[in-house]
Amino acid sequence: MHFSIPETESRSGDSGGSAYVAYNIHVNGVLHCRVRYSQLLGLHEQLRKEYGANVLPAFPPKKLFSLTPAEVEQRREQLEKYMQAVRQDPLLGSSETFNSFLRRAQQETQQVPTEEVSLEVLLSNGQKVLVNVLTSDQTEDVLEAVATKLDLPDDLIGYFSLFLVREKEDGAFSFVRKLQEFELPYVSVTSLRSQEYKIVLRKSYWDSAYDDDVMENRVGLNLLYAQTVSDIEHGWILVTKEQHRQLKSLQEKVSKKEVPLPSGGTSSPGRGRGEVRLELAFEYLMSKDRLQWVTITSPQAIMMSICLQSMVDELMVKKSGGSMRKMLRRRVGGTLRRSDSQQAVKSPPLLESPDTSRESMVKLSSKLSAVSLRGIGSPSTDASASDVHGNFAFEGIGDEDL
């Protein structure tokens, strides 16, 4: 998940006192919340009490006097790196302290009172599911509410996730991101103030072997069937004419388990006017001892980066002996908790930037070694080093896993 603090602003005190600097925290390029330095310092102190100072990344120190513009910018950069490092840490990033801080900040920034509302969630076939939730309900709460409405068993909830999408006038839509545990779905979708943005329920795993688990249940089978047909119709799964003919025949027979799942690639929706141009780069082992950077320029670069990261998480869960069923949170005493023994294994923390001059990897059988992401203003404009964010997510994962 890509955190950034691209902007700061000066704001007046609550009672007309001295002005203060507010930091706008963006998630994948969208404003999530606005916080003050003192609030982030409070978060840091709380994390230090719970996990120890040696676990936490460096936090920018206090200043006795007012900051100059240059110092404000320096602090902004330091806070951005701090938030990225905490989020990517397997322990800190999944902590309730960190996630609840971001949820409260999101609700306060958007000035949304806690109240019961009806939230519309779409299925892949366009069917609408209305659930009654609180505006302060986190992603897992809303996911459980949708599962209950659909009569999806508890042990299958972990196979699905909620995604924020943008629907165009012609009915096509593009993915913005998977909703995370640090956000409030109702606030996330309504704060965008556009009917184009929707929440969609989709499966959230990559290994097709898990399909067998889901298809054991009637509701799970229907959800997978609807998603497969929709993805083919949108052109996201490429099929031959013969496969498409087989699909139509099976649809007429209502034989959902036999819908072909082609192994071909997927296509991405085109870029609309005015959308931010992004660049995704990863280092690929082209042949023995030869690594090469591959760069993709696409408005969906952030989504592709998230997909790569989720593939790693899923592979690491399998390597550790875990399962999709065990990745489900359980409600204990009114709050959602995840058992320590069931914690999904996460990838190494984000590095400041990919270092192309670093020493060769110990395990060269890893296919993908590094992933970086940056925003670019125009084809002729290069981003500075501070715009690049990467991680060596795929180190340690061999050919047999890929």
PDB file of C-alpha atoms in Angstrom, residues 56-318:
ATOM      1  CA  LEU A  56      10.459   1.598  15.076  1.00  0.00           C
ATOM      2  CA  PRO A  57      11.968   3.636  12.238  1.00  0.00           C
ATOM      3  CA  ALA A  58      13.462   7.058  12.971  1.00  0.00           C
ATOM      4  CA  PHE A  59      10.933   9.792  13.700  1.00  0.00           C
ATOM      5  CA  PRO A  60      11.746  13.463  12.925  1.00  0.00           C
ATOM      6  CA  PRO A  61      12.666  15.250  16.176  1.00  0.00           C
ATOM      7  CA  LYS A  62      10.881  18.175  17.758  1.00  0.00           C
ATOM      8  CA  LYS A  63      12.099  21.739  17.106  1.00  0.00           C
ATOM      9  CA  LEU A  64      12.191  24.469  19.724  1.00  0.00           C
ATOM     10  CA  PHE A  65      11.497  27.265  17.273  1.00  0.00           C
ATOM     11  CA  SER A  66       9.214  27.773  14.281  1.00  0.00           C
ATOM     12  CA  LEU A  67      10.252  25.873  11.193  1.00  0.00           C
ATOM     13  CA  THR A  68      11.483  27.570   8.062  1.00  0.00           C
ATOM     14  CA  PRO A  69       9.858  26.546   4.756  1.00  0.00           C
ATOM     15  CA  ALA A  70      12.885  24.369   4.004  1.00  0.00           C
ATOM     16  CA  GLU A  71      12.594  22.650   7.382  1.00  0.00           C
ATOM     17  CA  VAL A  72       8.867  22.082   6.869  1.00  0.00           C
ATOM     18  CA  GLU A  73       9.630  20.340   3.573  1.00  0.00           C
ATOM     19  CA  GLN A  74      12.384  18.266   5.193  1.00  0.00           C
ATOM     20  CA  ARG A  75      10.013  17.173   7.958  1.00  0.00           C
ATOM     21  CA  ARG A  76       7.351  16.296   5.392  1.00  0.00           C
ATOM     22  CA  GLU A  77       9.805  13.993   3.587  1.00  0.00           C
ATOM     23  CA  GLN A  78      10.874  12.371   6.863  1.00  0.00           C
ATOM     24  CA  LEU A  79       7.270  11.783   7.961  1.00  0.00           C
ATOM     25  CA  GLU A  80       6.406  10.271   4.589  1.00  0.00           C
ATOM     26  CA  LYS A  81       9.280   7.789   4.881  1.00  0.00           C
ATOM     27  CA  TYR A  82       8.262   7.034   8.465  1.00  0.00           C
ATOM     28  CA  MET A  83       4.657   6.218   7.514  1.00  0.00           C
ATOM     29  CA  GLN A  84       5.766   4.038   4.605  1.00  0.00           C
ATOM     30  CA  ALA A  85       8.196   2.111   6.820  1.00  0.00           C
ATOM     31  CA  VAL A  86       5.634   1.535   9.584  1.00  0.00           C
ATOM     32  CA  ARG A  87       2.963   0.392   7.146  1.00  0.00           C
ATOM     33  CA  GLN A  88       5.280  -2.104   5.450  1.00  0.00           C
ATOM     34  CA  ASP A  89       6.557  -3.572   8.722  1.00  0.00           C
ATOM     35  CA  PRO A  90       4.762  -6.931   9.334  1.00  0.00           C
ATOM     36  CA  LEU A  91       4.288  -6.180  13.042  1.00  0.00           C
ATOM     37  CA  LEU A  92       3.689  -2.428  13.102  1.00  0.00           C
ATOM     38  CA  GLY A  93       1.635  -2.201   9.915  1.00  0.00           C
ATOM     39  CA  SER A  94      -0.898  -4.755  11.120  1.00  0.00           C
ATOM     40  CA  SER A  95      -1.164  -3.364  14.653  1.00  0.00           C
ATOM     41  CA  GLU A  96      -4.508  -2.080  15.884  1.00  0.00           C
ATOM     42  CA  THR A  97      -2.773   1.037  17.238  1.00  0.00           C
ATOM     43  CA  PHE A  98      -1.574   2.065  13.786  1.00  0.00           C
ATOM     44  CA  ASN A  99      -4.750   1.128  11.913  1.00  0.00           C
ATOM     45  CA  SER A 100      -7.171   2.659  14.411  1.00  0.00           C
ATOM     46  CA  PHE A 101      -5.159   5.898  14.339  1.00  0.00           C
ATOM     47  CA  LEU A 102      -5.644   6.144  10.564  1.00  0.00           C
ATOM     48  CA  ARG A 103      -9.332   5.272  10.786  1.00  0.00           C
ATOM     49  CA  ARG A 104      -9.991   7.977  13.402  1.00  0.00           C
ATOM     50  CA  ALA A 105      -7.978  10.506  11.406  1.00  0.00           C
ATOM     51  CA  GLN A 106      -9.913   9.652   8.255  1.00  0.00           C
ATOM     52  CA  GLN A 107     -13.266  10.126   9.957  1.00  0.00           C
ATOM     53  CA  GLU A 108     -12.193  13.391  11.612  1.00  0.00           C
ATOM     54  CA  THR A 109     -10.722  14.805   8.400  1.00  0.00           C
ATOM     55  CA  GLN A 110     -13.855  14.083   6.393  1.00  0.00           C
ATOM     56  CA  GLN A 111     -16.045  15.271   9.323  1.00  0.00           C
ATOM     57  CA  VAL A 112     -18.353  12.272   9.122  1.00  0.00           C
ATOM     58  CA  PRO A 113     -20.357  11.650  12.326  1.00  0.00           C
ATOM     59  CA  THR A 114     -20.818   8.099  13.567  1.00  0.00           C
ATOM     60  CA  GLU A 115     -24.288   6.961  12.536  1.00  0.00           C
ATOM     61  CA  GLU A 116     -26.052   4.043  10.878  1.00  0.00           C
ATOM     62  CA  VAL A 117     -26.244   4.207   7.089  1.00  0.00           C
ATOM     63  CA  SER A 118     -27.091   2.008   4.118  1.00  0.00           C
ATOM     64  CA  LEU A 119     -24.067   1.165   2.012  1.00  0.00           C
ATOM     65  CA  GLU A 120     -24.313  -0.198  -1.515  1.00  0.00           C
ATOM     66  CA  VAL A 121     -21.880  -2.950  -2.483  1.00  0.00           C
ATOM     67  CA  LEU A 122     -21.824  -4.338  -6.023  1.00  0.00           C
ATOM     68  CA  LEU A 123     -21.222  -7.898  -7.138  1.00  0.00           C
ATOM     69  CA  SER A 124     -19.330  -8.626 -10.349  1.00  0.00           C
ATOM     70  CA  ASN A 125     -22.572  -9.151 -12.291  1.00  0.00           C
ATOM     71  CA  GLY A 126     -23.828  -5.680 -11.312  1.00  0.00           C
ATOM     72  CA  GLN A 127     -26.178  -6.916  -8.613  1.00  0.00           C
ATOM     73  CA  LYS A 128     -26.481  -4.464  -5.718  1.00  0.00           C
ATOM     74  CA  VAL A 129     -26.267  -5.566  -2.092  1.00  0.00           C
ATOM     75  CA  LEU A 130     -27.480  -3.042   0.489  1.00  0.00           C
ATOM     76  CA  VAL A 131     -26.074  -3.458   3.992  1.00  0.00           C
ATOM     77  CA  ASN A 132     -26.760  -1.442   7.117  1.00  0.00           C
ATOM     78  CA  VAL A 133     -23.459  -0.389   8.701  1.00  0.00           C
ATOM     79  CA  LEU A 134     -22.030   2.369  10.834  1.00  0.00           C
ATOM     80  CA  THR A 135     -20.027   5.103   9.160  1.00  0.00           C
ATOM     81  CA  SER A 136     -17.231   4.171  11.586  1.00  0.00           C
ATOM     82  CA  ASP A 137     -17.217   0.481  10.600  1.00  0.00           C
ATOM     83  CA  GLN A 138     -13.867  -0.691   9.299  1.00  0.00           C
ATOM     84  CA  THR A 139     -13.364  -2.760   6.150  1.00  0.00           C
ATOM     85  CA  GLU A 140     -13.638  -6.135   7.864  1.00  0.00           C
ATOM     86  CA  ASP A 141     -16.915  -5.132   9.540  1.00  0.00           C
ATOM     87  CA  VAL A 142     -18.449  -4.190   6.196  1.00  0.00           C
ATOM     88  CA  LEU A 143     -17.109  -7.350   4.527  1.00  0.00           C
ATOM     89  CA  GLU A 144     -18.722  -9.464   7.246  1.00  0.00           C
ATOM     90  CA  ALA A 145     -22.013  -7.586   6.812  1.00  0.00           C
ATOM     91  CA  VAL A 146     -22.007  -8.285   3.061  1.00  0.00           C
ATOM     92  CA  ALA A 147     -21.156 -11.952   3.643  1.00  0.00           C
ATOM     93  CA  THR A 148     -24.022 -12.259   6.122  1.00  0.00           C
ATOM     94  CA  LYS A 149     -26.439 -10.659   3.646  1.00  0.00           C
ATOM     95  CA  LEU A 150     -25.334 -13.126   0.949  1.00  0.00           C
ATOM     96  CA  ASP A 151     -25.336 -16.093   3.352  1.00  0.00           C
ATOM     97  CA  LEU A 152     -21.636 -16.721   2.644  1.00  0.00           C
ATOM     98  CA  PRO A 153     -20.158 -18.984   5.368  1.00  0.00           C
ATOM     99  CA  ASP A 154     -17.717 -17.455   7.856  1.00  0.00           C
ATOM    100  CA  ASP A 155     -14.859 -19.729   6.791  1.00  0.00           C
ATOM    101  CA  LEU A 156     -15.058 -18.417   3.208  1.00  0.00           C
ATOM    102  CA  ILE A 157     -15.007 -14.701   4.006  1.00  0.00           C
ATOM    103  CA  GLY A 158     -11.201 -14.693   3.910  1.00  0.00           C
ATOM    104  CA  TYR A 159     -11.299 -15.598   0.216  1.00  0.00           C
ATOM    105  CA  PHE A 160     -13.024 -12.318  -0.688  1.00  0.00           C
ATOM    106  CA  SER A 161     -12.288  -8.612  -0.314  1.00  0.00           C
ATOM    107  CA  LEU A 162     -13.889  -5.247  -0.988  1.00  0.00           C
ATOM    108  CA  PHE A 163     -12.445  -3.148  -3.805  1.00  0.00           C
ATOM    109  CA  LEU A 164     -12.888   0.523  -4.601  1.00  0.00           C
ATOM    110  CA  VAL A 165     -13.566   0.961  -8.326  1.00  0.00           C
ATOM    111  CA  ARG A 166     -14.349   3.816 -10.683  1.00  0.00           C
ATOM    112  CA  GLU A 167     -17.216   3.226 -13.092  1.00  0.00           C
ATOM    113  CA  LYS A 168     -17.341   5.110 -16.381  1.00  0.00           C
ATOM    114  CA  GLU A 169     -20.438   6.242 -18.289  1.00  0.00           C
ATOM    115  CA  ASP A 170     -20.157   3.325 -20.713  1.00  0.00           C
ATOM    116  CA  GLY A 171     -20.310   0.839 -17.824  1.00  0.00           C
ATOM    117  CA  ALA A 172     -16.610  -0.022 -17.862  1.00  0.00           C
ATOM    118  CA  PHE A 173     -14.710   0.417 -14.630  1.00  0.00           C
ATOM    119  CA  SER A 174     -11.153   0.458 -13.368  1.00  0.00           C
ATOM    120  CA  PHE A 175      -9.789  -0.580 -10.001  1.00  0.00           C
ATOM    121  CA  VAL A 176      -8.581   2.059  -7.577  1.00  0.00           C
ATOM    122  CA  ARG A 177      -7.451  -0.241  -4.747  1.00  0.00           C
ATOM    123  CA  LYS A 178      -8.430  -2.985  -2.356  1.00  0.00           C
ATOM    124  CA  LEU A 179      -9.933  -1.503   0.789  1.00  0.00           C
ATOM    125  CA  GLN A 180      -7.596  -1.942   3.755  1.00  0.00           C
ATOM    126  CA  GLU A 181      -7.979  -2.456   7.487  1.00  0.00           C
ATOM    127  CA  PHE A 182      -6.929   1.138   8.205  1.00  0.00           C
ATOM    128  CA  GLU A 183      -9.883   2.717   6.412  1.00  0.00           C
ATOM    129  CA  LEU A 184     -13.627   3.107   6.734  1.00  0.00           C
ATOM    130  CA  PRO A 185     -15.318   1.971   3.487  1.00  0.00           C
ATOM    131  CA  TYR A 186     -18.301   4.322   3.789  1.00  0.00           C
ATOM    132  CA  VAL A 187     -16.026   7.319   4.363  1.00  0.00           C
ATOM    133  CA  SER A 188     -13.602   6.232   1.632  1.00  0.00           C
ATOM    134  CA  VAL A 189     -16.250   6.052  -1.081  1.00  0.00           C
ATOM    135  CA  THR A 190     -18.356   9.069  -0.051  1.00  0.00           C
ATOM    136  CA  SER A 191     -15.369  11.380   0.477  1.00  0.00           C
ATOM    137  CA  LEU A 192     -14.596  11.097  -3.251  1.00  0.00           C
ATOM    138  CA  ARG A 193     -17.895  12.926  -3.864  1.00  0.00           C
ATOM    139  CA  SER A 194     -18.654  11.245  -7.159  1.00  0.00           C
ATOM    140  CA  GLN A 195     -21.192   8.643  -8.209  1.00  0.00           C
ATOM    141  CA  GLU A 196     -18.485   7.097 -10.378  1.00  0.00           C
ATOM    142  CA  TYR A 197     -16.870   5.439  -7.384  1.00  0.00           C
ATOM    143  CA  LYS A 198     -18.304   2.149  -6.143  1.00  0.00           C
ATOM    144  CA  ILE A 199     -17.415  -0.685  -3.791  1.00  0.00           C
ATOM    145  CA  VAL A 200     -17.266  -4.143  -5.349  1.00  0.00           C
ATOM    146  CA  LEU A 201     -16.963  -7.587  -3.767  1.00  0.00           C
ATOM    147  CA  ARG A 202     -14.453  -9.861  -5.528  1.00  0.00           C
ATOM    148  CA  LYS A 203     -12.278 -12.835  -4.724  1.00  0.00           C
ATOM    149  CA  SER A 204      -8.906 -11.764  -3.307  1.00  0.00           C
ATOM    150  CA  TYR A 205      -6.560 -14.673  -4.004  1.00  0.00           C
ATOM    151  CA  TRP A 206      -4.409 -15.629  -6.976  1.00  0.00           C
ATOM    152  CA  ASP A 207      -3.895 -19.396  -6.744  1.00  0.00           C
ATOM    153  CA  SER A 208      -6.733 -21.042  -8.704  1.00  0.00           C
ATOM    154  CA  ALA A 209      -6.359 -24.150  -6.513  1.00  0.00           C
ATOM    155  CA  TYR A 210      -8.362 -22.257  -3.889  1.00  0.00           C
ATOM    156  CA  ASP A 211     -11.353 -22.245  -6.266  1.00  0.00           C
ATOM    157  CA  ASP A 212     -12.163 -25.783  -5.183  1.00  0.00           C
ATOM    158  CA  ASP A 213     -12.604 -24.640  -1.582  1.00  0.00           C
ATOM    159  CA  VAL A 214     -14.936 -21.802  -2.569  1.00  0.00           C
ATOM    160  CA  MET A 215     -16.971 -23.837  -5.045  1.00  0.00           C
ATOM    161  CA  GLU A 216     -17.926 -26.337  -2.346  1.00  0.00           C
ATOM    162  CA  ASN A 217     -20.461 -23.738  -1.231  1.00  0.00           C
ATOM    163  CA  ARG A 218     -23.399 -22.627  -3.411  1.00  0.00           C
ATOM    164  CA  VAL A 219     -22.926 -18.908  -2.666  1.00  0.00           C
ATOM    165  CA  GLY A 220     -19.166 -19.112  -3.215  1.00  0.00           C
ATOM    166  CA  LEU A 221     -19.718 -20.879  -6.537  1.00  0.00           C
ATOM    167  CA  ASN A 222     -22.188 -18.210  -7.683  1.00  0.00           C
ATOM    168  CA  LEU A 223     -19.747 -15.417  -6.806  1.00  0.00           C
ATOM    169  CA  LEU A 224     -16.859 -17.026  -8.695  1.00  0.00           C
ATOM    170  CA  TYR A 225     -19.110 -17.736 -11.685  1.00  0.00           C
ATOM    171  CA  ALA A 226     -20.358 -14.136 -11.847  1.00  0.00           C
ATOM    172  CA  GLN A 227     -16.833 -12.748 -11.573  1.00  0.00           C
ATOM    173  CA  THR A 228     -15.441 -15.025 -14.292  1.00  0.00           C
ATOM    174  CA  VAL A 229     -18.224 -14.194 -16.751  1.00  0.00           C
ATOM    175  CA  SER A 230     -17.897 -10.473 -16.002  1.00  0.00           C
ATOM    176  CA  ASP A 231     -14.113 -10.473 -16.426  1.00  0.00           C
ATOM    177  CA  ILE A 232     -14.428 -12.201 -19.796  1.00  0.00           C
ATOM    178  CA  GLU A 233     -17.106  -9.732 -20.944  1.00  0.00           C
ATOM    179  CA  HIS A 234     -14.932  -6.779 -19.864  1.00  0.00           C
ATOM    180  CA  GLY A 235     -11.980  -8.223 -21.774  1.00  0.00           C
ATOM    181  CA  TRP A 236      -9.887  -8.630 -18.619  1.00  0.00           C
ATOM    182  CA  ILE A 237      -9.584 -12.352 -19.302  1.00  0.00           C
ATOM    183  CA  LEU A 238      -8.667 -13.014 -22.906  1.00  0.00           C
ATOM    184  CA  VAL A 239     -10.427 -15.986 -24.493  1.00  0.00           C
ATOM    185  CA  THR A 240     -10.476 -17.551 -27.923  1.00  0.00           C
ATOM    186  CA  LYS A 241     -13.631 -17.756 -30.023  1.00  0.00           C
ATOM    187  CA  GLU A 242     -13.921 -21.429 -29.143  1.00  0.00           C
ATOM    188  CA  GLN A 243     -13.626 -20.742 -25.413  1.00  0.00           C
ATOM    189  CA  HIS A 244     -16.233 -18.008 -25.720  1.00  0.00           C
ATOM    190  CA  ARG A 245     -18.546 -20.428 -27.545  1.00  0.00           C
ATOM    191  CA  GLN A 246     -18.046 -23.000 -24.775  1.00  0.00           C
ATOM    192  CA  LEU A 247     -18.837 -20.362 -22.173  1.00  0.00           C
ATOM    193  CA  LYS A 248     -22.114 -19.437 -23.889  1.00  0.00           C
ATOM    194  CA  SER A 249     -23.046 -23.102 -24.103  1.00  0.00           C
ATOM    195  CA  LEU A 250     -22.302 -23.674 -20.424  1.00  0.00           C
ATOM    196  CA  GLN A 251     -24.245 -20.544 -19.481  1.00  0.00           C
ATOM    197  CA  GLU A 252     -27.287 -21.907 -21.266  1.00  0.00           C
ATOM    198  CA  LYS A 253     -26.895 -25.189 -19.379  1.00  0.00           C
ATOM    199  CA  VAL A 254     -26.272 -23.284 -16.121  1.00  0.00           C
ATOM    200  CA  SER A 255     -23.176 -25.425 -15.596  1.00  0.00           C
ATOM    201  CA  LYS A 256     -21.231 -23.003 -13.472  1.00  0.00           C
ATOM    202  CA  LYS A 257     -18.415 -25.268 -12.321  1.00  0.00           C
ATOM    203  CA  GLU A 258     -17.325 -25.939 -15.895  1.00  0.00           C
ATOM    204  CA  VAL A 259     -16.791 -22.314 -16.925  1.00  0.00           C
ATOM    205  CA  PRO A 260     -13.340 -22.246 -18.609  1.00  0.00           C
ATOM    206  CA  LEU A 261     -10.650 -20.309 -16.807  1.00  0.00           C
ATOM    207  CA  PRO A 262      -8.084 -19.484 -19.531  1.00  0.00           C
ATOM    208  CA  SER A 263      -4.458 -19.045 -18.564  1.00  0.00           C
ATOM    209  CA  GLY A 264      -3.945 -16.058 -20.851  1.00  0.00           C
ATOM    210  CA  GLY A 265      -3.168 -12.538 -19.722  1.00  0.00           C
ATOM    211  CA  THR A 266      -5.551  -9.783 -18.840  1.00  0.00           C
ATOM    212  CA  SER A 267      -6.055  -6.381 -20.376  1.00  0.00           C
ATOM    213  CA  SER A 268      -6.222  -3.079 -18.542  1.00  0.00           C
ATOM    214  CA  PRO A 269      -8.748  -0.269 -19.090  1.00  0.00           C
ATOM    215  CA  GLY A 270      -7.404   2.640 -21.087  1.00  0.00           C
ATOM    216  CA  ARG A 271      -6.218   5.862 -19.542  1.00  0.00           C
ATOM    217  CA  GLY A 272      -8.724   8.680 -19.397  1.00  0.00           C
ATOM    218  CA  ARG A 273      -7.933  12.337 -19.845  1.00  0.00           C
ATOM    219  CA  GLY A 274      -6.398  14.093 -16.899  1.00  0.00           C
ATOM    220  CA  GLU A 275      -5.437  10.901 -15.054  1.00  0.00           C
ATOM    221  CA  VAL A 276      -2.110  10.794 -13.262  1.00  0.00           C
ATOM    222  CA  ARG A 277       0.617   8.990 -15.172  1.00  0.00           C
ATOM    223  CA  LEU A 278       2.464   6.434 -13.082  1.00  0.00           C
ATOM    224  CA  GLU A 279       5.437   4.234 -13.672  1.00  0.00           C
ATOM    225  CA  LEU A 280       5.960   0.721 -12.287  1.00  0.00           C
ATOM    226  CA  ALA A 281       9.375  -0.904 -12.535  1.00  0.00           C
ATOM    227  CA  PHE A 282      10.591  -4.319 -11.484  1.00  0.00           C
ATOM    228  CA  GLU A 283      13.869  -6.198 -11.819  1.00  0.00           C
ATOM    229  CA  TYR A 284      13.505  -9.485 -13.689  1.00  0.00           C
ATOM    230  CA  LEU A 285      15.936 -12.388 -14.038  1.00  0.00           C
ATOM    231  CA  MET A 286      16.207 -12.659 -17.820  1.00  0.00           C
ATOM    232  CA  SER A 287      18.816 -15.429 -17.707  1.00  0.00           C
ATOM    233  CA  LYS A 288      21.365 -16.807 -15.275  1.00  0.00           C
ATOM    234  CA  ASP A 289      23.229 -13.966 -13.538  1.00  0.00           C
ATOM    235  CA  ARG A 290      21.520 -11.320 -15.704  1.00  0.00           C
ATOM    236  CA  LEU A 291      18.957  -9.033 -14.066  1.00  0.00           C
ATOM    237  CA  GLN A 292      17.128  -6.412 -16.098  1.00  0.00           C
ATOM    238  CA  TRP A 293      14.753  -3.615 -15.112  1.00  0.00           C
ATOM    239  CA  VAL A 294      11.337  -3.696 -16.807  1.00  0.00           C
ATOM    240  CA  THR A 295       9.288  -0.475 -16.719  1.00  0.00           C
ATOM    241  CA  ILE A 296       5.546  -0.142 -17.331  1.00  0.00           C
ATOM    242  CA  THR A 297       3.867   3.248 -17.678  1.00  0.00           C
ATOM    243  CA  SER A 298       0.189   3.002 -16.764  1.00  0.00           C
ATOM    244  CA  PRO A 299      -2.485   4.809 -14.711  1.00  0.00           C
ATOM    245  CA  GLN A 300      -3.024   1.371 -13.101  1.00  0.00           C
ATOM    246  CA  ALA A 301       0.603   1.125 -11.897  1.00  0.00           C
ATOM    247  CA  ILE A 302      -0.364   1.380  -8.230  1.00  0.00           C
ATOM    248  CA  MET A 303      -2.935  -1.373  -8.635  1.00  0.00           C
ATOM    249  CA  MET A 304      -0.372  -3.579 -10.383  1.00  0.00           C
ATOM    250  CA  SER A 305       2.082  -2.948  -7.561  1.00  0.00           C
ATOM    251  CA  ILE A 306      -0.563  -3.951  -5.010  1.00  0.00           C
ATOM    252  CA  CYS A 307      -1.298  -7.100  -7.011  1.00  0.00           C
ATOM    253  CA  LEU A 308       2.380  -8.051  -7.023  1.00  0.00           C
ATOM    254  CA  GLN A 309       2.560  -7.501  -3.275  1.00  0.00           C
ATOM    255  CA  SER A 310      -0.567  -9.570  -2.633  1.00  0.00           C
ATOM    256  CA  MET A 311       0.892 -12.416  -4.698  1.00  0.00           C
ATOM    257  CA  VAL A 312       3.930 -12.402  -2.436  1.00  0.00           C
ATOM    258  CA  ASP A 313       1.787 -12.365   0.697  1.00  0.00           C
ATOM    259  CA  GLU A 314      -0.230 -15.328  -0.572  1.00  0.00           C
ATOM    260  CA  LEU A 315       2.903 -17.291  -1.489  1.00  0.00           C
ATOM    261  CA  MET A 316       4.451 -16.607   1.901  1.00  0.00           C
ATOM    262  CA  VAL A 317       1.280 -17.734   3.680  1.00  0.00           C
ATOM    263  CA  LYS A 318       1.378 -21.014   1.745  1.00  0.00           C
TER     264      LYS A 318
END
